[in-house]
C-alpha cells in the first residue's frame, strides 16, 4: 500500500481528498493537526483530543523536545508516542522555524546552527545530521527536513541564498535519513520543505528540485511569516502546480480557518497552527457564524450556546455568559473550554471540506462558508 492515496479531486478547483497511511493509523485529508510542541497540546487532555476534538495526528517540536525532556528520556520511554500515551500518528517539525524565530540568539553557518537555549542559555548545535538523529529518537511518523525559514520580507538575494542553503542541508538530511533506521520498530517518513520566500521563480526552482527527489510527501514552508495573504495564496498555487499529485502536501504553520479553506482550494492536504489554542487562551473563538471575542461585555448576560449553529464542540451547558465569566476570572477551565472548542471547530471544518470535495460541491460550500466564518460577531 502506498503512503498516500488520492481519492477525490474537486471538479471546479484543485481541492483534494485522500488518505495518508502510517504505521500508527490512517489520516484522512484534508486534515488539521493540533500542535503539541513539548509533548502536549496546551490545556487539552488526551481523551479530549481523541473523543471530543477527534484529532487524527498531532505535532511535536524537535527543538523544544530536545531541550525538555531530552532525547535520553524519550528513548527510555520508547519514543514520544509512549511518553505521552498517544497511539495515533505524530509529525515533528525540524527546528528550522527556530532558525527564523530565535534570530537574536543563534548563529548560522554552512555546518548548521548554534543556538542559545531559551531555558538556561546553554549552547546548542543543530545540523542536518543530528536533527535527523533527534527526530529518529523522538519517533515521529513524519519527520521534517532541517531548513531555514526565510522571513516573508527578505530581499531576493537573501531568499535565494537561504533557499540554496536549505537544499544543501536537505541533501545531508536525506543521506542521514536513508542511512539509518527507525528505533522503535515502525516506519518513519521524511518530508522536504519548499522554500523561496515570495519569489515565484525561487518557489518554482525549489518545487522542481524537491519533486525530482521523489520523497513520500512535501511541505511548503516560509509562508505566513510577514507576507500579505494574497502573496501566500499565489505561492501555494505556484508550488502545487509543480509538486506531484500523488504525494501529500503540507502547508506549515497556517493559519486562520479562512486561510485553510483557501489553501484547500489550491490543493493543500495537511495543516497545523497554534492559532486555535493560542486564540482560545486569549478569549477568542471561531464559530460557524463568525469570530467571537469572549471578553466583550455583549456576552455578559448571553446564556446561549457558544456555537448554536447545529454543531456543538463543547458541552451544551457552557453558555457564553458562563465562559465569559471564567475568562474574566482567569479560571483555567475557561481557557480549556475555548481551546477544545477551537480545535474541534478546525477539525470539523476540514472534515466538512473533505465531505464536500467527495460530494462534488466544494466550491459552492466553500464560498458560503467563507462569508460566514469571517464575520466578526
GROMACS .gro file of C-alpha atoms in nm:
model
  377
    1UNK     CA    1   0.000   0.000   0.000
    2UNK     CA    2   0.133   0.344  -0.093
    3UNK     CA    3   0.190   0.610   0.171
    4UNK     CA    4  -0.075   0.838   0.015
    5UNK     CA    5  -0.394   0.756  -0.173
    6UNK     CA    6  -0.562   1.037  -0.366
    7UNK     CA    7  -0.932   0.953  -0.351
    8UNK     CA    8  -1.113   1.253  -0.496
    9UNK     CA    9  -1.032   1.579  -0.676
   10UNK     CA   10  -1.282   1.865  -0.696
   11UNK     CA   11  -1.402   1.937  -1.049
   12UNK     CA   12  -1.404   2.317  -1.001
   13UNK     CA   13  -1.081   2.367  -0.806
   14UNK     CA   14  -0.761   2.191  -0.702
   15UNK     CA   15  -0.911   2.069  -0.374
   16UNK     CA   16  -0.834   1.704  -0.294
   17UNK     CA   17  -0.944   1.430  -0.056
   18UNK     CA   18  -0.706   1.148   0.024
   19UNK     CA   19  -0.569   0.910   0.287
   20UNK     CA   20  -0.219   0.911   0.438
   21UNK     CA   21  -0.124   0.564   0.564
   22UNK     CA   22   0.114   0.537   0.861
   23UNK     CA   23   0.201   0.255   1.097
   24UNK     CA   24   0.008   0.439   1.371
   25UNK     CA   25  -0.307   0.473   1.164
   26UNK     CA   26  -0.462   0.643   0.863
   27UNK     CA   27  -0.506   1.018   0.824
   28UNK     CA   28  -0.796   1.137   0.610
   29UNK     CA   29  -0.712   1.456   0.425
   30UNK     CA   30  -0.756   1.746   0.417
   31UNK     CA   31  -0.657   1.745   0.782
   32UNK     CA   32  -0.567   1.991   1.056
   33UNK     CA   33  -0.300   1.878   1.303
   34UNK     CA   34  -0.313   2.019   1.660
   35UNK     CA   35   0.023   2.147   1.778
   36UNK     CA   36   0.172   1.968   2.078
   37UNK     CA   37   0.503   2.150   2.092
   38UNK     CA   38   0.651   1.994   2.407
   39UNK     CA   39   0.458   1.669   2.405
   40UNK     CA   40   0.119   1.817   2.492
   41UNK     CA   41  -0.149   2.022   2.320
   42UNK     CA   42  -0.180   2.311   2.566
   43UNK     CA   43  -0.477   2.281   2.800
   44UNK     CA   44  -0.612   1.966   2.636
   45UNK     CA   45  -0.611   1.611   2.773
   46UNK     CA   46  -0.552   1.306   2.555
   47UNK     CA   47  -0.911   1.184   2.597
   48UNK     CA   48  -1.040   1.518   2.475
   49UNK     CA   49  -0.806   1.505   2.175
   50UNK     CA   50  -0.929   1.161   2.084
   51UNK     CA   51  -1.300   1.182   2.164
   52UNK     CA   52  -1.407   1.548   2.150
   53UNK     CA   53  -1.165   1.701   1.903
   54UNK     CA   54  -1.118   1.376   1.706
   55UNK     CA   55  -0.759   1.456   1.617
   56UNK     CA   56  -0.607   1.205   1.374
   57UNK     CA   57  -0.248   1.329   1.408
   58UNK     CA   58  -0.067   1.578   1.633
   59UNK     CA   59   0.266   1.762   1.618
   60UNK     CA   60   0.575   1.778   1.833
   61UNK     CA   61   0.866   2.021   1.801
   62UNK     CA   62   1.220   1.887   1.771
   63UNK     CA   63   1.387   2.192   1.924
   64UNK     CA   64   1.168   2.204   2.233
   65UNK     CA   65   1.161   1.828   2.292
   66UNK     CA   66   1.539   1.816   2.256
   67UNK     CA   67   1.565   2.072   2.538
   68UNK     CA   68   1.299   1.912   2.758
   69UNK     CA   69   1.261   1.631   2.844
   70UNK     CA   70   1.559   1.544   2.619
   71UNK     CA   71   1.609   1.254   2.383
   72UNK     CA   72   1.760   1.030   2.651
   73UNK     CA   73   1.431   1.033   2.843
   74UNK     CA   74   1.226   0.989   2.527
   75UNK     CA   75   1.436   0.691   2.425
   76UNK     CA   76   1.398   0.532   2.769
   77UNK     CA   77   1.022   0.582   2.739
   78UNK     CA   78   1.014   0.412   2.399
   79UNK     CA   79   0.962   0.730   2.197
   80UNK     CA   80   0.724   1.023   2.212
   81UNK     CA   81   0.415   0.810   2.144
   82UNK     CA   82   0.466   0.606   2.461
   83UNK     CA   83   0.593   0.903   2.662
   84UNK     CA   84   0.270   1.098   2.611
   85UNK     CA   85   0.039   0.799   2.564
   86UNK     CA   86  -0.067   0.892   2.210
   87UNK     CA   87  -0.131   0.592   1.981
   88UNK     CA   88  -0.209   0.783   1.661
   89UNK     CA   89   0.040   0.943   1.418
   90UNK     CA   90   0.282   1.222   1.515
   91UNK     CA   91   0.464   1.472   1.294
   92UNK     CA   92   0.772   1.661   1.410
   93UNK     CA   93   0.894   1.996   1.290
   94UNK     CA   94   1.270   2.001   1.247
   95UNK     CA   95   1.356   2.312   1.447
   96UNK     CA   96   1.402   2.514   1.129
   97UNK     CA   97   1.140   2.765   1.241
   98UNK     CA   98   1.360   2.841   1.542
   99UNK     CA   99   1.632   2.947   1.296
  100UNK     CA  100   1.382   3.217   1.200
  101UNK     CA  101   1.213   3.296   1.532
  102UNK     CA  102   1.522   3.292   1.756
  103UNK     CA  103   1.732   3.515   1.529
  104UNK     CA  104   1.867   3.712   1.823
  105UNK     CA  105   2.021   3.410   1.997
  106UNK     CA  106   2.155   3.198   1.710
  107UNK     CA  107   2.445   3.190   1.465
  108UNK     CA  108   2.401   3.019   1.130
  109UNK     CA  109   2.682   2.862   0.930
  110UNK     CA  110   2.703   2.610   0.649
  111UNK     CA  111   2.763   2.332   0.902
  112UNK     CA  112   2.445   2.413   1.092
  113UNK     CA  113   2.304   2.650   1.353
  114UNK     CA  114   2.431   2.732   1.702
  115UNK     CA  115   2.156   2.831   1.947
  116UNK     CA  116   2.146   2.964   2.298
  117UNK     CA  117   1.883   2.772   2.488
  118UNK     CA  118   1.592   2.996   2.581
  119UNK     CA  119   1.566   2.794   2.905
  120UNK     CA  120   1.914   2.813   3.057
  121UNK     CA  121   2.135   2.983   2.797
  122UNK     CA  122   2.350   2.678   2.720
  123UNK     CA  123   2.486   2.644   2.367
  124UNK     CA  124   2.320   2.401   2.130
  125UNK     CA  125   2.413   2.296   1.779
  126UNK     CA  126   2.171   2.172   1.515
  127UNK     CA  127   2.297   2.023   1.189
  128UNK     CA  128   2.104   1.833   0.923
  129UNK     CA  129   2.259   1.512   1.050
  130UNK     CA  130   2.191   1.548   1.422
  131UNK     CA  131   1.838   1.677   1.359
  132UNK     CA  132   1.763   1.355   1.169
  133UNK     CA  133   1.907   1.160   1.463
  134UNK     CA  134   1.696   1.359   1.711
  135UNK     CA  135   1.378   1.304   1.510
  136UNK     CA  136   1.457   0.933   1.492
  137UNK     CA  137   1.486   0.930   1.872
  138UNK     CA  138   1.163   1.124   1.915
  139UNK     CA  139   0.999   0.866   1.691
  140UNK     CA  140   0.767   1.076   1.476
  141UNK     CA  141   0.582   0.904   1.193
  142UNK     CA  142   0.652   1.205   0.969
  143UNK     CA  143   0.982   1.392   1.005
  144UNK     CA  144   1.059   1.734   0.857
  145UNK     CA  145   1.393   1.805   0.693
  146UNK     CA  146   1.610   2.071   0.857
  147UNK     CA  147   1.565   2.401   0.673
  148UNK     CA  148   1.593   2.776   0.712
  149UNK     CA  149   1.257   2.951   0.734
  150UNK     CA  150   1.313   3.270   0.536
  151UNK     CA  151   1.130   3.585   0.659
  152UNK     CA  152   0.846   3.694   0.432
  153UNK     CA  153   1.009   4.035   0.393
  154UNK     CA  154   1.350   3.902   0.280
  155UNK     CA  155   1.502   4.055  -0.033
  156UNK     CA  156   1.561   3.840  -0.339
  157UNK     CA  157   1.933   3.787  -0.282
  158UNK     CA  158   1.890   3.665   0.074
  159UNK     CA  159   1.591   3.450  -0.021
  160UNK     CA  160   1.791   3.278  -0.293
  161UNK     CA  161   2.092   3.218  -0.068
  162UNK     CA  162   1.864   3.084   0.204
  163UNK     CA  163   1.682   2.851  -0.035
  164UNK     CA  164   2.010   2.715  -0.171
  165UNK     CA  165   2.137   2.655   0.184
  166UNK     CA  166   1.814   2.470   0.263
  167UNK     CA  167   1.873   2.249  -0.042
  168UNK     CA  168   2.229   2.168   0.063
  169UNK     CA  169   2.104   2.086   0.411
  170UNK     CA  170   1.830   1.872   0.257
  171UNK     CA  171   2.085   1.660   0.070
  172UNK     CA  172   2.256   1.595   0.402
  173UNK     CA  173   1.923   1.518   0.573
  174UNK     CA  174   1.834   1.264   0.306
  175UNK     CA  175   2.176   1.100   0.324
  176UNK     CA  176   2.146   1.063   0.703
  177UNK     CA  177   1.782   0.950   0.693
  178UNK     CA  178   1.841   0.691   0.422
  179UNK     CA  179   2.146   0.551   0.600
  180UNK     CA  180   1.966   0.499   0.932
  181UNK     CA  181   1.657   0.314   1.051
  182UNK     CA  182   1.379   0.385   1.296
  183UNK     CA  183   1.446   0.288   1.656
  184UNK     CA  184   1.102   0.172   1.768
  185UNK     CA  185   1.002  -0.080   1.503
  186UNK     CA  186   0.776   0.127   1.277
  187UNK     CA  187   0.834   0.318   0.956
  188UNK     CA  188   0.917   0.690   0.952
  189UNK     CA  189   0.876   0.924   0.656
  190UNK     CA  190   1.081   1.230   0.563
  191UNK     CA  191   0.923   1.543   0.406
  192UNK     CA  192   1.146   1.800   0.232
  193UNK     CA  193   1.036   2.164   0.268
  194UNK     CA  194   0.983   2.400  -0.025
  195UNK     CA  195   1.125   2.746   0.048
  196UNK     CA  196   1.178   3.050  -0.176
  197UNK     CA  197   1.003   3.332   0.012
  198UNK     CA  198   0.758   3.533  -0.204
  199UNK     CA  199   0.951   3.500  -0.532
  200UNK     CA  200   0.775   3.277  -0.790
  201UNK     CA  201   1.092   3.175  -0.974
  202UNK     CA  202   1.257   3.064  -0.649
  203UNK     CA  203   0.949   2.871  -0.542
  204UNK     CA  204   0.938   2.705  -0.884
  205UNK     CA  205   1.304   2.615  -0.867
  206UNK     CA  206   1.264   2.469  -0.517
  207UNK     CA  207   0.948   2.275  -0.603
  208UNK     CA  208   1.106   2.120  -0.914
  209UNK     CA  209   1.421   2.022  -0.728
  210UNK     CA  210   1.227   1.861  -0.446
  211UNK     CA  211   0.979   1.692  -0.679
  212UNK     CA  212   1.265   1.513  -0.853
  213UNK     CA  213   1.378   1.367  -0.518
  214UNK     CA  214   1.058   1.156  -0.511
  215UNK     CA  215   1.007   1.153  -0.133
  216UNK     CA  216   0.690   1.039   0.045
  217UNK     CA  217   0.544   1.388   0.088
  218UNK     CA  218   0.627   1.757   0.069
  219UNK     CA  219   0.593   2.057   0.297
  220UNK     CA  220   0.552   2.420   0.195
  221UNK     CA  221   0.737   2.641   0.443
  222UNK     CA  222   0.820   3.006   0.485
  223UNK     CA  223   0.465   3.137   0.449
  224UNK     CA  224   0.250   3.329   0.698
  225UNK     CA  225   0.574   3.489   0.822
  226UNK     CA  226   0.505   3.852   0.731
  227UNK     CA  227   0.396   3.844   0.367
  228UNK     CA  228   0.045   3.956   0.253
  229UNK     CA  229  -0.219   3.683   0.242
  230UNK     CA  230  -0.267   3.715  -0.134
  231UNK     CA  231   0.105   3.659  -0.186
  232UNK     CA  232   0.081   3.346   0.029
  233UNK     CA  233  -0.201   3.211  -0.187
  234UNK     CA  234  -0.003   3.292  -0.501
  235UNK     CA  235   0.299   3.098  -0.374
  236UNK     CA  236   0.080   2.798  -0.286
  237UNK     CA  237  -0.051   2.791  -0.642
  238UNK     CA  238   0.299   2.820  -0.789
  239UNK     CA  239   0.429   2.531  -0.578
  240UNK     CA  240   0.128   2.299  -0.613
  241UNK     CA  241   0.135   2.333  -0.992
  242UNK     CA  242   0.472   2.154  -0.973
  243UNK     CA  243   0.456   1.913  -0.679
  244UNK     CA  244   0.337   1.562  -0.773
  245UNK     CA  245  -0.034   1.491  -0.739
  246UNK     CA  246   0.022   1.151  -0.581
  247UNK     CA  247   0.205   1.287  -0.275
  248UNK     CA  248   0.059   1.475   0.026
  249UNK     CA  249   0.123   1.849   0.056
  250UNK     CA  250   0.164   2.007   0.397
  251UNK     CA  251   0.137   2.386   0.446
  252UNK     CA  252   0.334   2.463   0.761
  253UNK     CA  253   0.205   2.697   1.031
  254UNK     CA  254  -0.110   2.821   0.855
  255UNK     CA  255  -0.344   2.955   0.986
  256UNK     CA  256  -0.693   3.103   1.020
  257UNK     CA  257  -0.995   2.895   0.918
  258UNK     CA  258  -1.031   3.104   0.602
  259UNK     CA  259  -0.661   3.062   0.522
  260UNK     CA  260  -0.713   2.688   0.543
  261UNK     CA  261  -1.016   2.687   0.313
  262UNK     CA  262  -0.831   2.898   0.058
  263UNK     CA  263  -0.533   2.662   0.072
  264UNK     CA  264  -0.751   2.351   0.041
  265UNK     CA  265  -0.900   2.503  -0.273
  266UNK     CA  266  -0.544   2.533  -0.406
  267UNK     CA  267  -0.455   2.170  -0.341
  268UNK     CA  268  -0.309   2.156   0.013
  269UNK     CA  269  -0.377   1.843   0.219
  270UNK     CA  270  -0.228   1.900   0.566
  271UNK     CA  271  -0.219   2.197   0.806
  272UNK     CA  272  -0.100   2.294   1.153
  273UNK     CA  273  -0.110   2.615   1.354
  274UNK     CA  274  -0.103   2.727   1.718
  275UNK     CA  275  -0.387   2.971   1.649
  276UNK     CA  276  -0.679   2.759   1.778
  277UNK     CA  277  -0.527   2.709   2.123
  278UNK     CA  278  -0.343   3.041   2.145
  279UNK     CA  279  -0.652   3.240   2.049
  280UNK     CA  280  -0.864   3.028   2.281
  281UNK     CA  281  -0.635   3.109   2.573
  282UNK     CA  282  -0.682   3.477   2.488
  283UNK     CA  283  -1.061   3.454   2.485
  284UNK     CA  284  -1.123   3.437   2.109
  285UNK     CA  285  -1.315   3.156   1.941
  286UNK     CA  286  -1.407   3.059   1.588
  287UNK     CA  287  -1.765   2.952   1.512
  288UNK     CA  288  -1.969   2.862   1.206
  289UNK     CA  289  -2.120   3.210   1.215
  290UNK     CA  290  -1.803   3.411   1.278
  291UNK     CA  291  -1.532   3.507   1.523
  292UNK     CA  292  -1.621   3.592   1.885
  293UNK     CA  293  -1.416   3.772   2.149
  294UNK     CA  294  -1.549   3.623   2.470
  295UNK     CA  295  -1.406   3.909   2.676
  296UNK     CA  296  -1.657   4.151   2.525
  297UNK     CA  297  -1.930   4.281   2.755
  298UNK     CA  298  -2.200   4.191   2.500
  299UNK     CA  299  -2.175   3.826   2.612
  300UNK     CA  300  -2.211   3.907   2.983
  301UNK     CA  301  -2.578   3.805   3.001
  302UNK     CA  302  -2.597   3.589   2.688
  303UNK     CA  303  -2.696   3.241   2.805
  304UNK     CA  304  -2.696   3.085   2.461
  305UNK     CA  305  -2.452   2.815   2.346
  306UNK     CA  306  -2.107   2.910   2.225
  307UNK     CA  307  -2.189   2.798   1.871
  308UNK     CA  308  -2.564   2.740   1.833
  309UNK     CA  309  -2.549   2.671   1.457
  310UNK     CA  310  -2.608   2.300   1.481
  311UNK     CA  311  -2.272   2.150   1.575
  312UNK     CA  312  -2.168   2.170   1.940
  313UNK     CA  313  -1.795   2.146   2.002
  314UNK     CA  314  -1.814   2.152   2.382
  315UNK     CA  315  -2.076   2.072   2.644
  316UNK     CA  316  -2.410   2.244   2.573
  317UNK     CA  317  -2.422   2.356   2.936
  318UNK     CA  318  -2.138   2.605   2.885
  319UNK     CA  319  -2.316   2.928   2.795
  320UNK     CA  320  -2.149   3.237   2.651
  321UNK     CA  321  -2.211   3.425   2.974
  322UNK     CA  322  -2.055   3.149   3.182
  323UNK     CA  323  -1.746   3.118   2.963
  324UNK     CA  324  -1.702   3.497   2.963
  325UNK     CA  325  -1.718   3.485   3.343
  326UNK     CA  326  -1.447   3.216   3.351
  327UNK     CA  327  -1.222   3.416   3.120
  328UNK     CA  328  -1.257   3.734   3.324
  329UNK     CA  329  -1.195   3.537   3.642
  330UNK     CA  330  -0.874   3.389   3.498
  331UNK     CA  331  -1.012   3.041   3.557
  332UNK     CA  332  -0.822   2.767   3.375
  333UNK     CA  333  -1.148   2.594   3.282
  334UNK     CA  334  -1.237   2.886   3.054
  335UNK     CA  335  -0.910   2.857   2.864
  336UNK     CA  336  -0.957   2.480   2.835
  337UNK     CA  337  -1.314   2.513   2.704
  338UNK     CA  338  -1.216   2.764   2.436
  339UNK     CA  339  -0.908   2.567   2.331
  340UNK     CA  340  -1.111   2.249   2.290
  341UNK     CA  341  -1.385   2.438   2.108
  342UNK     CA  342  -1.143   2.595   1.859
  343UNK     CA  343  -0.956   2.272   1.786
  344UNK     CA  344  -1.281   2.081   1.741
  345UNK     CA  345  -1.407   2.354   1.509
  346UNK     CA  346  -1.092   2.331   1.295
  347UNK     CA  347  -1.125   1.952   1.271
  348UNK     CA  348  -1.493   1.987   1.189
  349UNK     CA  349  -1.415   2.242   0.917
  350UNK     CA  350  -1.159   2.029   0.733
  351UNK     CA  351  -1.387   1.727   0.773
  352UNK     CA  352  -1.672   1.918   0.611
  353UNK     CA  353  -1.436   2.031   0.334
  354UNK     CA  354  -1.342   1.670   0.269
  355UNK     CA  355  -1.705   1.564   0.253
  356UNK     CA  356  -1.795   1.838   0.006
  357UNK     CA  357  -1.495   1.753  -0.212
  358UNK     CA  358  -1.625   1.396  -0.225
  359UNK     CA  359  -1.981   1.511  -0.297
  360UNK     CA  360  -1.862   1.746  -0.572
  361UNK     CA  361  -1.989   2.080  -0.439
  362UNK     CA  362  -1.681   2.202  -0.251
  363UNK     CA  363  -1.653   2.534  -0.438
  364UNK     CA  364  -2.010   2.643  -0.360
  365UNK     CA  365  -1.985   2.526   0.001
  366UNK     CA  366  -1.650   2.699   0.048
  367UNK     CA  367  -1.772   3.037  -0.080
  368UNK     CA  368  -2.071   3.024   0.152
  369UNK     CA  369  -1.860   2.917   0.449
  370UNK     CA  370  -1.603   3.192   0.385
  371UNK     CA  371  -1.872   3.459   0.420
  372UNK     CA  372  -1.994   3.309   0.746
  373UNK     CA  373  -1.670   3.237   0.932
  374UNK     CA  374  -1.500   3.569   0.852
  375UNK     CA  375  -1.780   3.769   1.021
  376UNK     CA  376  -1.693   3.946   1.348
  377UNK     CA  377  -1.967   3.881   1.600
   0.00000   0.00000   0.00000
